[in-house]
Amino acid sequence: GVAHGRHSSLQDALEWGYTSLQPAAQLLFHRVSVFAGGFTLMAACDVCQDEDLSSEDIEAAIHELHRCSLLIQDSGRYRMLRPLRDFAQEKLRRSEGVEVMRDRHLDWMIKLAGSAPELPDRDGAWLSSLEPELANAREAMEWARTSTNDDRAFRLAYGLYDFWYPRSMAIEGANEIRRTLRSSRRLDWLSKARLFNAKAVLDMERGDLETALADYQSAARLAKRNGDQMIETRILANVAIVMRRLGKCKEAYQSGDELLRRMPERDPAPFIIGGTGAFLALVIVLVFVFSSLLSGGGDGEGRLVVDLPEIKGRLANISSLPPGLVVVSDFVEFETEGDVPAEIELPLKERADS
């Protein structure tokens, strides 16, 4: 009885405050309830503006809502207390309907998540701008999955990967991608492969190498099933790297050797120019280092000898490899053009690491 009376009193007070608002402020009050964790004036304009509510209307309405204590302002952001947000969402359901505004909120979040600059600037202003919107991102992800909009769910999850990884949020990111993959029934194979690939990177970051390997293998199967040898080959490079970290030397050697056999068949420039040259370089060296390891290629004095001209010979078979490219791996660094030593000595501690 007492609790019900308090609830009724709160509802009556909110209703009285709501009816005293100007029509534009009432409309904005409904709409900004789709934001979780707050919003900026610019975000409110992006999501709420239409023919019924101009940007000037929104700015004036925000000031009115703040003056009436229906919005709290903090460091350039606005937010609602939970009871106020629940009340506003109920008003939204009874007027325009929640779906339209939540779709707009989702589209805004997709645009924000997809606006990451190219490396190496990704750890700067964009990450800082996305940090306050984490609650909005989570809300948008949940709506994308429950509304069964597979393409939007993919675009948001794939865009947020560029935030989760540098912010050391691998666990949350991997879980969000896993839920997206489970809920997506009509997602095309390439988008699924990209999500598996992104999840594998996050799984590696959190130290779950076995799950990362399974994710990469799922992506590779999708590429193989759909006849895309280039994508399958790129994923094989990742498979070899994970196997190496797991200590599965023979399997890594086999995966790397398969990768190198395929390389001359297709133009490998995307491996080099597209930012994944490190994968190619690592696997090239892996193949020969593992070959030496498996054949007992140590010199008996605590060193492992790797035949660099043999590696360089394999590189020479790839006609589109850019001249002068520096190939870097966990083991060795050298250039594809110019003289290289006949052999290089590596300490046998690398055997344990491998």
Short mmCIF file of C-alpha atoms in Angstrom, two decimals:
data_model
loop_
_atom_site.label_atom_id
_atom_site.label_comp_id
_atom_site.label_asym_id
_atom_site.label_seq_id
_atom_site.Cartn_x
_atom_site.Cartn_y
_atom_site.Cartn_z
CA GLY A 1 0.00 0.00 0.00
CA VAL A 2 2.67 2.52 1.02
CA ALA A 3 4.96 1.62 -1.88
CA HIS A 4 2.06 1.81 -4.32
CA GLY A 5 1.11 5.19 -2.92
CA ARG A 6 4.64 6.50 -3.35
CA HIS A 7 4.74 5.17 -6.91
CA SER A 8 1.44 6.89 -7.71
CA SER A 9 2.70 10.12 -6.17
CA LEU A 10 5.87 9.97 -8.28
CA GLN A 11 3.86 9.23 -11.43
CA ASP A 12 1.51 12.12 -10.68
CA ALA A 13 4.45 14.48 -10.13
CA LEU A 14 6.10 13.37 -13.38
CA GLU A 15 2.85 13.69 -15.27
CA TRP A 16 2.31 17.20 -13.94
CA GLY A 17 5.87 18.23 -14.88
CA TYR A 18 5.50 16.66 -18.32
CA THR A 19 2.23 18.39 -19.17
CA SER A 20 3.77 21.78 -18.30
CA LEU A 21 6.39 21.36 -21.05
CA GLN A 22 6.25 22.95 -24.48
CA PRO A 23 5.26 20.47 -27.26
CA ALA A 24 8.82 20.37 -28.67
CA ALA A 25 10.24 19.62 -25.22
CA GLN A 26 7.66 16.87 -24.70
CA LEU A 27 8.61 15.30 -28.03
CA LEU A 28 12.33 15.47 -27.29
CA PHE A 29 11.74 14.07 -23.79
CA HIS A 30 10.26 10.94 -25.40
CA ARG A 31 12.99 10.56 -27.95
CA VAL A 32 16.13 11.04 -25.84
CA SER A 33 14.95 8.18 -23.62
CA VAL A 34 16.56 5.82 -26.18
CA PHE A 35 20.00 6.98 -25.01
CA ALA A 36 21.66 4.94 -22.27
CA GLY A 37 24.38 6.56 -20.21
CA GLY A 38 23.78 10.04 -21.58
CA PHE A 39 24.16 12.00 -24.78
CA THR A 40 25.53 15.23 -26.22
CA LEU A 41 23.61 17.96 -28.00
CA MET A 42 25.11 16.78 -31.30
CA ALA A 43 24.00 13.19 -30.64
CA ALA A 44 20.49 14.37 -29.80
CA CYS A 45 20.36 16.24 -33.12
CA ASP A 46 21.68 13.20 -35.04
CA VAL A 47 19.09 10.84 -33.55
CA CYS A 48 16.04 13.00 -32.82
CA GLN A 49 15.95 15.62 -35.58
CA ASP A 50 13.31 15.33 -38.31
CA GLU A 51 10.56 17.42 -39.92
CA ASP A 52 8.78 17.66 -36.56
CA LEU A 53 11.85 18.67 -34.55
CA SER A 54 14.57 20.94 -35.94
CA SER A 55 18.05 21.33 -34.49
CA GLU A 56 16.99 24.73 -33.07
CA ASP A 57 13.95 23.07 -31.46
CA ILE A 58 16.20 20.41 -29.94
CA GLU A 59 18.62 22.90 -28.43
CA ALA A 60 15.80 24.95 -26.91
CA ALA A 61 14.03 21.82 -25.66
CA ILE A 62 17.19 20.53 -23.97
CA HIS A 63 17.55 23.81 -22.09
CA GLU A 64 13.90 23.60 -21.02
CA LEU A 65 14.24 19.98 -19.84
CA HIS A 66 17.38 20.87 -17.92
CA ARG A 67 15.71 23.89 -16.33
CA CYS A 68 12.82 21.66 -15.22
CA SER A 69 15.28 19.10 -13.74
CA LEU A 70 14.21 16.42 -16.22
CA LEU A 71 17.75 16.28 -17.58
CA ILE A 72 21.03 16.37 -15.64
CA GLN A 73 23.99 18.11 -17.27
CA ASP A 74 27.54 16.97 -16.61
CA SER A 75 30.64 17.95 -18.63
CA GLY A 76 28.77 18.69 -21.82
CA ARG A 77 26.59 15.56 -21.62
CA TYR A 78 22.98 15.14 -20.58
CA ARG A 79 21.34 12.17 -18.88
CA MET A 80 18.11 11.11 -17.24
CA LEU A 81 17.61 9.50 -13.88
CA ARG A 82 16.25 5.97 -14.24
CA PRO A 83 12.65 6.73 -13.10
CA LEU A 84 12.51 9.63 -15.53
CA ARG A 85 13.83 7.49 -18.37
CA ASP A 86 11.27 4.76 -17.66
CA PHE A 87 8.51 7.38 -17.67
CA ALA A 88 9.79 8.92 -20.93
CA GLN A 89 10.06 5.52 -22.63
CA GLU A 90 6.47 4.74 -21.72
CA LYS A 91 5.45 8.03 -23.30
CA LEU A 92 7.46 7.11 -26.38
CA ARG A 93 5.74 3.73 -26.65
CA ARG A 94 2.33 5.39 -26.51
CA SER A 95 3.16 8.06 -29.08
CA GLU A 96 5.67 7.34 -31.84
CA GLY A 97 6.66 3.81 -30.87
CA VAL A 98 10.04 2.73 -29.55
CA GLU A 99 11.15 0.85 -32.66
CA VAL A 100 11.63 3.88 -34.91
CA MET A 101 13.73 5.77 -32.39
CA ARG A 102 15.78 2.74 -31.37
CA ASP A 103 16.55 2.12 -35.05
CA ARG A 104 17.74 5.72 -35.35
CA HIS A 105 19.84 5.30 -32.22
CA LEU A 106 21.33 2.11 -33.66
CA ASP A 107 22.16 3.81 -36.97
CA TRP A 108 23.85 6.66 -35.09
CA MET A 109 25.94 4.18 -33.09
CA ILE A 110 26.89 2.25 -36.24
CA LYS A 111 28.06 5.48 -37.87
CA LEU A 112 30.11 6.41 -34.80
CA ALA A 113 31.66 2.94 -34.46
CA GLY A 114 32.43 2.82 -38.18
CA SER A 115 34.24 6.15 -38.25
CA ALA A 116 37.56 4.83 -36.90
CA PRO A 117 40.51 6.46 -38.71
CA GLU A 118 43.20 4.43 -40.35
CA LEU A 119 46.09 3.22 -38.23
CA PRO A 120 48.22 4.55 -36.57
CA ASP A 121 45.80 7.27 -35.42
CA ARG A 122 43.21 4.84 -34.09
CA ASP A 123 44.28 5.23 -30.48
CA GLY A 124 43.61 8.97 -30.36
CA ALA A 125 40.56 11.18 -30.63
CA TRP A 126 38.23 8.51 -32.00
CA LEU A 127 38.77 6.17 -29.06
CA SER A 128 38.27 9.04 -26.62
CA SER A 129 35.06 10.08 -28.35
CA LEU A 130 33.67 6.55 -28.16
CA GLU A 131 34.59 5.97 -24.52
CA PRO A 132 31.58 7.86 -23.04
CA GLU A 133 29.22 6.03 -25.40
CA LEU A 134 29.87 2.51 -24.09
CA ALA A 135 26.42 2.25 -22.50
CA ASN A 136 24.87 3.43 -25.77
CA ALA A 137 26.93 0.89 -27.70
CA ARG A 138 25.76 -1.96 -25.46
CA GLU A 139 22.14 -0.85 -25.74
CA ALA A 140 22.42 -0.58 -29.52
CA MET A 141 24.07 -4.02 -29.79
CA GLU A 142 21.25 -5.59 -27.79
CA TRP A 143 18.60 -3.89 -29.93
CA ALA A 144 20.31 -4.96 -33.17
CA ARG A 145 20.24 -8.59 -32.03
CA THR A 146 16.71 -8.63 -30.63
CA SER A 147 15.31 -6.86 -33.68
CA THR A 148 16.97 -9.55 -35.86
CA ASN A 149 18.64 -6.97 -38.07
CA ASP A 150 21.66 -9.11 -38.87
CA ASP A 151 23.43 -6.64 -41.15
CA ARG A 152 23.23 -3.81 -38.63
CA ALA A 153 24.36 -6.12 -35.82
CA PHE A 154 27.39 -7.11 -37.91
CA ARG A 155 28.31 -3.54 -38.80
CA LEU A 156 28.15 -2.40 -35.19
CA ALA A 157 30.05 -5.37 -33.76
CA TYR A 158 32.70 -5.19 -36.48
CA GLY A 159 33.10 -1.44 -35.97
CA LEU A 160 33.36 -1.76 -32.19
CA TYR A 161 36.15 -4.33 -32.58
CA ASP A 162 38.45 -1.37 -33.34
CA PHE A 163 37.51 0.00 -29.92
CA TRP A 164 37.49 -3.20 -27.85
CA TYR A 165 40.97 -4.33 -28.90
CA PRO A 166 43.07 -1.22 -28.11
CA ARG A 167 41.04 -0.55 -24.96
CA SER A 168 41.86 -4.05 -23.60
CA MET A 169 38.18 -5.02 -23.57
CA ALA A 170 38.79 -8.39 -25.20
CA ILE A 171 36.43 -10.34 -22.95
CA GLU A 172 33.46 -8.04 -23.55
CA GLY A 173 34.22 -7.78 -27.26
CA ALA A 174 34.54 -11.54 -27.76
CA ASN A 175 31.29 -12.14 -25.86
CA GLU A 176 29.41 -9.51 -27.88
CA ILE A 177 30.64 -11.00 -31.17
CA ARG A 178 29.77 -14.52 -29.99
CA ARG A 179 26.21 -13.44 -29.18
CA THR A 180 25.96 -11.66 -32.53
CA LEU A 181 27.07 -14.77 -34.41
CA ARG A 182 24.56 -16.91 -32.52
CA SER A 183 21.65 -14.56 -33.19
CA SER A 184 22.43 -13.92 -36.86
CA ARG A 185 20.46 -16.27 -39.08
CA ARG A 186 20.60 -14.38 -42.38
CA LEU A 187 24.10 -12.92 -42.26
CA ASP A 188 26.19 -13.50 -45.39
CA TRP A 189 29.21 -15.79 -45.14
CA LEU A 190 31.82 -13.05 -45.60
CA SER A 191 30.43 -11.01 -42.70
CA LYS A 192 30.41 -14.14 -40.52
CA ALA A 193 34.01 -14.88 -41.47
CA ARG A 194 35.05 -11.35 -40.54
CA LEU A 195 33.34 -11.67 -37.17
CA PHE A 196 35.03 -15.00 -36.50
CA ASN A 197 38.36 -13.45 -37.45
CA ALA A 198 37.81 -10.43 -35.16
CA LYS A 199 36.69 -12.66 -32.30
CA ALA A 200 39.79 -14.81 -32.72
CA VAL A 201 42.04 -11.77 -32.31
CA LEU A 202 40.18 -10.83 -29.12
CA ASP A 203 40.39 -14.42 -27.87
CA MET A 204 44.15 -14.35 -28.42
CA GLU A 205 44.37 -11.04 -26.56
CA ARG A 206 42.67 -12.58 -23.51
CA GLY A 207 44.86 -15.67 -23.69
CA ASP A 208 42.29 -18.19 -24.94
CA LEU A 209 44.34 -19.63 -27.80
CA GLU A 210 42.25 -22.79 -28.26
CA THR A 211 39.08 -20.76 -28.83
CA ALA A 212 40.98 -18.40 -31.14
CA LEU A 213 42.15 -21.38 -33.20
CA ALA A 214 38.57 -22.68 -33.45
CA ASP A 215 37.36 -19.24 -34.56
CA TYR A 216 40.02 -18.94 -37.26
CA GLN A 217 39.22 -22.44 -38.48
CA SER A 218 35.50 -21.56 -38.65
CA ALA A 219 36.36 -18.52 -40.76
CA ALA A 220 38.60 -20.61 -43.00
CA ARG A 221 35.83 -23.19 -43.54
CA LEU A 222 33.42 -20.44 -44.57
CA ALA A 223 35.93 -19.08 -47.09
CA LYS A 224 36.68 -22.54 -48.47
CA ARG A 225 33.01 -23.46 -48.75
CA ASN A 226 32.38 -20.30 -50.74
CA GLY A 227 35.44 -20.64 -52.98
CA ASP A 228 37.38 -17.59 -51.81
CA GLN A 229 40.95 -18.84 -51.81
CA MET A 230 42.50 -15.47 -50.99
CA ILE A 231 40.55 -15.05 -47.77
CA GLU A 232 41.09 -18.68 -46.85
CA THR A 233 44.82 -18.24 -47.37
CA ARG A 234 44.96 -15.15 -45.18
CA ILE A 235 43.21 -17.05 -42.41
CA LEU A 236 45.62 -19.98 -42.79
CA ALA A 237 48.39 -17.54 -41.85
CA ASN A 238 46.54 -16.78 -38.62
CA VAL A 239 46.00 -20.48 -37.99
CA ALA A 240 49.73 -21.12 -38.29
CA ILE A 241 50.53 -18.33 -35.84
CA VAL A 242 48.09 -19.62 -33.21
CA MET A 243 49.35 -23.17 -33.61
CA ARG A 244 52.88 -21.92 -33.10
CA ARG A 245 51.84 -20.19 -29.87
CA LEU A 246 50.12 -23.35 -28.72
CA GLY A 247 53.33 -25.29 -29.29
CA LYS A 248 51.81 -27.38 -32.09
CA CYS A 249 54.93 -27.23 -34.26
CA LYS A 250 54.02 -29.92 -36.78
CA GLU A 251 50.53 -28.54 -37.34
CA ALA A 252 51.89 -25.00 -37.68
CA TYR A 253 54.47 -26.19 -40.19
CA GLN A 254 51.79 -27.96 -42.23
CA SER A 255 49.50 -24.92 -42.18
CA GLY A 256 52.34 -22.59 -43.11
CA ASP A 257 53.56 -24.85 -45.88
CA GLU A 258 50.03 -25.01 -47.28
CA LEU A 259 49.94 -21.22 -47.19
CA LEU A 260 53.21 -20.91 -49.12
CA ARG A 261 52.12 -23.44 -51.74
CA ARG A 262 49.07 -21.31 -52.45
CA MET A 263 50.83 -17.94 -52.49
CA PRO A 264 52.12 -17.93 -56.10
CA GLU A 265 48.68 -18.93 -57.36
CA ARG A 266 47.15 -15.58 -56.45
CA ASP A 267 48.54 -12.06 -56.27
CA PRO A 268 49.76 -11.79 -52.67
CA ALA A 269 49.97 -7.98 -52.70
CA PRO A 270 47.03 -7.62 -50.29
CA PHE A 271 49.02 -9.62 -47.76
CA ILE A 272 51.84 -7.12 -47.95
CA ILE A 273 50.26 -3.78 -48.79
CA GLY A 274 47.04 -4.39 -46.87
CA GLY A 275 48.76 -4.48 -43.51
CA THR A 276 49.06 -8.22 -43.03
CA GLY A 277 52.58 -8.58 -44.33
CA ALA A 278 53.72 -9.52 -40.85
CA PHE A 279 51.56 -12.64 -41.05
CA LEU A 280 53.11 -13.67 -44.35
CA ALA A 281 56.61 -12.94 -43.14
CA LEU A 282 56.13 -14.80 -39.89
CA VAL A 283 54.72 -17.87 -41.59
CA ILE A 284 57.52 -17.88 -44.18
CA VAL A 285 60.10 -17.97 -41.41
CA LEU A 286 57.99 -20.33 -39.32
CA VAL A 287 57.99 -22.93 -42.08
CA PHE A 288 61.76 -23.07 -42.24
CA VAL A 289 62.43 -22.67 -38.54
CA PHE A 290 60.01 -25.47 -37.79
CA SER A 291 61.57 -27.51 -40.54
CA SER A 292 64.92 -27.11 -38.79
CA LEU A 293 63.38 -27.86 -35.40
CA LEU A 294 61.67 -31.01 -36.61
CA SER A 295 64.83 -32.24 -38.23
CA GLY A 296 66.97 -31.41 -35.19
CA GLY A 297 68.68 -28.45 -36.83
CA GLY A 298 70.67 -27.23 -33.80
CA ASP A 299 74.46 -27.03 -33.92
CA GLY A 300 74.95 -28.78 -30.59
CA GLU A 301 76.25 -25.61 -28.91
CA GLY A 302 72.99 -24.02 -27.85
CA ARG A 303 72.22 -22.40 -31.19
CA LEU A 304 69.72 -22.98 -33.97
CA VAL A 305 70.94 -22.39 -37.54
CA VAL A 306 68.42 -21.14 -40.11
CA ASP A 307 69.25 -21.17 -43.81
CA LEU A 308 68.31 -17.62 -44.95
CA PRO A 309 69.06 -18.02 -48.69
CA GLU A 310 66.50 -20.83 -48.79
CA ILE A 311 63.92 -18.52 -47.25
CA LYS A 312 64.90 -15.73 -49.64
CA GLY A 313 64.52 -18.15 -52.53
CA ARG A 314 60.92 -18.80 -51.54
CA LEU A 315 60.31 -15.06 -51.32
CA ALA A 316 61.78 -14.60 -54.79
CA ASN A 317 59.00 -16.79 -56.21
CA ILE A 318 56.44 -14.16 -55.23
CA SER A 319 56.74 -11.74 -58.11
CA SER A 320 54.67 -8.93 -56.61
CA LEU A 321 56.61 -8.68 -53.36
CA PRO A 322 57.66 -5.02 -53.11
CA PRO A 323 61.42 -4.50 -53.57
CA GLY A 324 63.30 -3.65 -50.41
CA LEU A 325 60.48 -4.79 -48.12
CA VAL A 326 61.80 -5.50 -44.65
CA VAL A 327 60.43 -8.82 -43.48
CA VAL A 328 60.08 -8.97 -39.71
CA SER A 329 59.12 -11.95 -37.59
CA ASP A 330 59.61 -13.24 -34.09
CA PHE A 331 62.86 -14.76 -35.27
CA VAL A 332 64.70 -12.65 -37.80
CA GLU A 333 64.73 -9.40 -39.78
CA PHE A 334 66.19 -8.99 -43.25
CA GLU A 335 65.46 -7.34 -46.59
CA THR A 336 64.11 -9.03 -49.69
CA GLU A 337 66.66 -7.20 -51.86
CA GLY A 338 70.39 -7.12 -51.38
CA ASP A 339 72.83 -9.49 -49.74
CA VAL A 340 71.80 -11.60 -46.79
CA PRO A 341 74.06 -13.75 -44.65
CA ALA A 342 74.35 -17.39 -45.54
CA GLU A 343 72.87 -18.34 -42.21
CA ILE A 344 71.76 -16.86 -38.94
CA GLU A 345 72.26 -18.25 -35.47
CA LEU A 346 69.34 -18.15 -33.05
CA PRO A 347 69.59 -19.08 -29.37
CA LEU A 348 67.89 -22.36 -28.59
CA LYS A 349 65.60 -20.66 -26.07
CA GLU A 350 63.54 -19.86 -29.17
CA ARG A 351 62.85 -23.60 -29.39
CA ALA A 352 61.14 -23.51 -26.02
CA ASP A 353 59.17 -20.42 -26.96
CA SER A 354 58.03 -22.09 -30.16
#
